[in-house]
Amino acid sequence: MPELPEVETVRRTLASGLQAAVITDVEVRSDDVIALPGPEDFCRRLIDKRFGKIGRRGKYLLMHLTEAGSTAGVLRPTDWVLVTHLRMTGRLVLAEPEQSELPHTHVIVALSNGHQLRFSDVRRFGRLYLFPATQLPVALLRQAQLLDQQPRAPWGPVDNGQPSAAPGLFKLGPEPLSEEFTVDYLAHQLRRRGAPVKAVLLDQRVVAGLGNIYVDEALFRASVHPGIPARNLTGRQLEKLVAGIKQVLTEAIADRGTTFSDYRDGSGQPGQFQRRLQVFSRSGQPCRKCGTPVQKTRLAGRGTHFCPTCQPT
DNA sequence: AAGAAGTCCTGGGCGC
DNA sequence: TGCGCCCAGGACTTCT
């Protein structure tokens, strides 16, 4: 399940192969993975566009696209942004045309440098979106690091009152590795929430990019039981939780993410962080700190792993 | 308004 | 061996 560290690793591994490549052809085999616009428009708009920067916001990947003829670099109001969300089993890989395809390959983007960008997804939960750049808020583009400075021209999004195809993209909380994500911020967010702290941390509006694996790992590092009502956390626990989240994500990015079965980076390589997991997927095995068997329970509809000794209720 | 529950989707693991 | 059941979960919608 690609969470922030996995998506960041995909971003890094795709960036060099996509840089300045022009799209020469697009094949969509499963219409339902194209969330926006319709599949024909999606293909037509992409052809002859050139890849610029590849950014990330939470678990979303944002790819800047310019007209093939225009100068690269600055994001212009006429540009487009290809957005992807891999959800559970989605994969984006660069491949040679003669390389065999993964099963469940739904989209193939042919590039002027001879490579292909391929999207595959066993469960077809993942989605691709193509937005006119002006329909994305400046703040989002900056957080995804597609924009260096405030654009001079007027910028959208044009609020036409229509529901967006990707409502979550516009409601994301802060990047957990940014300076915005502080103890004060998290304290404010958790203050009125009576739900289990794990459920609140999975809410992308609170903080962007955490999923089941890294929430369990961060809570272990903070010695916080996942079932504690969010509002009951002490100041000390909040400090340890913010530090734990930043620490586990930083280490996981350094290890190129966690691979159980499906996840691979943009060049097809698995991650290495699974070797360093403390509790996730380790139920019944001894806690690496105290030796107590790691327990698994169900919380917020998710398999939840914790050490009953290190993370007391 | 917050939270719980249902929905999507398919490979793999399990019981019989 | 093979069939059928159920589980895994991110984000979204619907219900309470």
mmCIF file with all atom_site columns, N, CA and C in Angstrom, chain A residues 21 41 55 107 119 139 146 148 164 166-167 169 174 196 212 233-234 240 249 299 301 313:
data_model
loop_
_atom_site.group_PDB
_atom_site.id
_atom_site.type_symbol
_atom_site.label_atom_id
_atom_site.label_alt_id
_atom_site.label_comp_id
_atom_site.label_asym_id
_atom_site.label_entity_id
_atom_site.label_seq_id
_atom_site.pdbx_PDB_ins_code
_atom_site.Cartn_x
_atom_site.Cartn_y
_atom_site.Cartn_z
_atom_site.occupancy
_atom_site.B_iso_or_equiv
_atom_site.pdbx_formal_charge
_atom_site.auth_seq_id
_atom_site.auth_comp_id
_atom_site.auth_asym_id
_atom_site.auth_atom_id
_atom_site.pdbx_PDB_model_num
ATOM 1  N N  . ALA A 1 21  ? 10.642  14.578 -21.274 1.00 0.00 ? 21  ALA A N  1
ATOM 2  C CA . ALA A 1 21  ? 10.109  13.640 -22.271 1.00 0.00 ? 21  ALA A CA 1
ATOM 3  C C  . ALA A 1 21  ? 8.765   14.148 -22.789 1.00 0.00 ? 21  ALA A C  1
ATOM 4  N N  . ASP A 1 41  ? -10.788 12.386 -24.032 1.00 0.00 ? 41  ASP A N  1
ATOM 5  C CA . ASP A 1 41  ? -10.183 13.691 -23.746 1.00 0.00 ? 41  ASP A CA 1
ATOM 6  C C  . ASP A 1 41  ? -8.837  13.520 -23.057 1.00 0.00 ? 41  ASP A C  1
ATOM 7  N N  . GLY A 1 55  ? 5.979   16.254 -8.741  1.00 0.00 ? 55  GLY A N  1
ATOM 8  C CA . GLY A 1 55  ? 5.827   16.617 -7.335  1.00 0.00 ? 55  GLY A CA 1
ATOM 9  C C  . GLY A 1 55  ? 4.967   15.610 -6.596  1.00 0.00 ? 55  GLY A C  1
ATOM 10 N N  . VAL A 1 107 ? -3.006  1.597  -18.329 1.00 0.00 ? 107 VAL A N  1
ATOM 11 C CA . VAL A 1 107 ? -2.658  2.772  -19.130 1.00 0.00 ? 107 VAL A CA 1
ATOM 12 C C  . VAL A 1 107 ? -1.197  2.668  -19.537 1.00 0.00 ? 107 VAL A C  1
ATOM 13 N N  . PHE A 1 119 ? 0.880   2.319  -16.100 1.00 0.00 ? 119 PHE A N  1
ATOM 14 C CA . PHE A 1 119 ? 0.098   2.251  -14.864 1.00 0.00 ? 119 PHE A CA 1
ATOM 15 C C  . PHE A 1 119 ? -0.595  0.898  -14.808 1.00 0.00 ? 119 PHE A C  1
ATOM 16 N N  . ALA A 1 139 ? -1.637  27.071 -3.540  1.00 0.00 ? 139 ALA A N  1
ATOM 17 C CA . ALA A 1 139 ? -1.052  26.463 -2.329  1.00 0.00 ? 139 ALA A CA 1
ATOM 18 C C  . ALA A 1 139 ? -0.715  24.999 -2.573  1.00 0.00 ? 139 ALA A C  1
ATOM 19 N N  . LEU A 1 146 ? 5.747   22.160 -7.307  1.00 0.00 ? 146 LEU A N  1
ATOM 20 C CA . LEU A 1 146 ? 5.709   22.415 -8.753  1.00 0.00 ? 146 LEU A CA 1
ATOM 21 C C  . LEU A 1 146 ? 5.852   23.900 -9.039  1.00 0.00 ? 146 LEU A C  1
ATOM 22 N N  . ASP A 1 148 ? 7.656   27.539 -7.759  1.00 0.00 ? 148 ASP A N  1
ATOM 23 C CA . ASP A 1 148 ? 8.676   28.139 -6.903  1.00 0.00 ? 148 ASP A CA 1
ATOM 24 C C  . ASP A 1 148 ? 8.189   29.450 -6.308  1.00 0.00 ? 148 ASP A C  1
ATOM 25 N N  . SER A 1 164 ? -15.829 18.238 -7.357  1.00 0.00 ? 164 SER A N  1
ATOM 26 C CA . SER A 1 164 ? -14.580 17.834 -7.988  1.00 0.00 ? 164 SER A CA 1
ATOM 27 C C  . SER A 1 164 ? -14.493 16.320 -8.094  1.00 0.00 ? 164 SER A C  1
ATOM 28 N N  . ALA A 1 166 ? -11.821 14.803 -7.509  1.00 0.00 ? 166 ALA A N  1
ATOM 29 C CA . ALA A 1 166 ? -10.863 14.399 -6.480  1.00 0.00 ? 166 ALA A CA 1
ATOM 30 C C  . ALA A 1 166 ? -11.007 15.290 -5.266  1.00 0.00 ? 166 ALA A C  1
ATOM 31 N N  . PRO A 1 167 ? -12.148 15.184 -4.569  1.00 0.00 ? 167 PRO A N  1
ATOM 32 C CA . PRO A 1 167 ? -12.402 16.107 -3.456  1.00 0.00 ? 167 PRO A CA 1
ATOM 33 C C  . PRO A 1 167 ? -11.308 16.059 -2.393  1.00 0.00 ? 167 PRO A C  1
ATOM 34 N N  . LEU A 1 169 ? -8.155  15.696 -2.655  1.00 0.00 ? 169 LEU A N  1
ATOM 35 C CA . LEU A 1 169 ? -6.923  16.401 -3.035  1.00 0.00 ? 169 LEU A CA 1
ATOM 36 C C  . LEU A 1 169 ? -6.918  17.842 -2.543  1.00 0.00 ? 169 LEU A C  1
ATOM 37 N N  . PRO A 1 174 ? -1.607  19.235 6.437   1.00 0.00 ? 174 PRO A N  1
ATOM 38 C CA . PRO A 1 174 ? -0.215  19.565 6.133   1.00 0.00 ? 174 PRO A CA 1
ATOM 39 C C  . PRO A 1 174 ? 0.630   18.336 5.819   1.00 0.00 ? 174 PRO A C  1
ATOM 40 N N  . PRO A 1 196 ? -10.732 6.981  18.126  1.00 0.00 ? 196 PRO A N  1
ATOM 41 C CA . PRO A 1 196 ? -9.391  6.471  18.438  1.00 0.00 ? 196 PRO A CA 1
ATOM 42 C C  . PRO A 1 196 ? -8.326  7.278  17.686  1.00 0.00 ? 196 PRO A C  1
ATOM 43 N N  . ASN A 1 212 ? -2.060  2.870  6.879   1.00 0.00 ? 212 ASN A N  1
ATOM 44 C CA . ASN A 1 212 ? -2.135  1.897  7.963   1.00 0.00 ? 212 ASN A CA 1
ATOM 45 C C  . ASN A 1 212 ? -0.767  1.516  8.530   1.00 0.00 ? 212 ASN A C  1
ATOM 46 N N  . LEU A 1 233 ? -4.943  12.415 24.603  1.00 0.00 ? 233 LEU A N  1
ATOM 47 C CA . LEU A 1 233 ? -3.487  12.380 24.582  1.00 0.00 ? 233 LEU A CA 1
ATOM 48 C C  . LEU A 1 233 ? -2.894  13.519 25.412  1.00 0.00 ? 233 LEU A C  1
ATOM 49 N N  . THR A 1 234 ? -1.847  13.196 26.162  1.00 0.00 ? 234 THR A N  1
ATOM 50 C CA . THR A 1 234 ? -1.173  14.227 26.965  1.00 0.00 ? 234 THR A CA 1
ATOM 51 C C  . THR A 1 234 ? -0.228  15.026 26.074  1.00 0.00 ? 234 THR A C  1
ATOM 52 N N  . LYS A 1 240 ? 5.770   13.209 21.463  1.00 0.00 ? 240 LYS A N  1
ATOM 53 C CA . LYS A 1 240 ? 6.388   11.968 20.980  1.00 0.00 ? 240 LYS A CA 1
ATOM 54 C C  . LYS A 1 240 ? 5.748   11.476 19.688  1.00 0.00 ? 240 LYS A C  1
ATOM 55 N N  . LEU A 1 249 ? 8.704   8.296  8.966   1.00 0.00 ? 249 LEU A N  1
ATOM 56 C CA . LEU A 1 249 ? 8.591   8.622  7.541   1.00 0.00 ? 249 LEU A CA 1
ATOM 57 C C  . LEU A 1 249 ? 9.964   8.909  6.940   1.00 0.00 ? 249 LEU A C  1
ATOM 58 N N  . LEU A 1 299 ? -9.323  -1.834 14.357  1.00 0.00 ? 299 LEU A N  1
ATOM 59 C CA . LEU A 1 299 ? -9.632  -0.477 14.801  1.00 0.00 ? 299 LEU A CA 1
ATOM 60 C C  . LEU A 1 299 ? -9.826  0.385  13.563  1.00 0.00 ? 299 LEU A C  1
ATOM 61 N N  . GLY A 1 301 ? -11.728 -0.004 11.304  1.00 0.00 ? 301 GLY A N  1
ATOM 62 C CA . GLY A 1 301 ? -11.871 -0.857 10.133  1.00 0.00 ? 301 GLY A CA 1
ATOM 63 C C  . GLY A 1 301 ? -10.565 -1.361 9.562   1.00 0.00 ? 301 GLY A C  1
ATOM 64 N N  . THR A 1 313 ? -2.965  1.123  27.506  1.00 0.00 ? 313 THR A N  1
ATOM 65 C CA . THR A 1 313 ? -4.179  1.935  27.311  1.00 0.00 ? 313 THR A CA 1
ATOM 66 C C  . THR A 1 313 ? -4.249  3.060  28.319  1.00 0.00 ? 313 THR A C  1
#
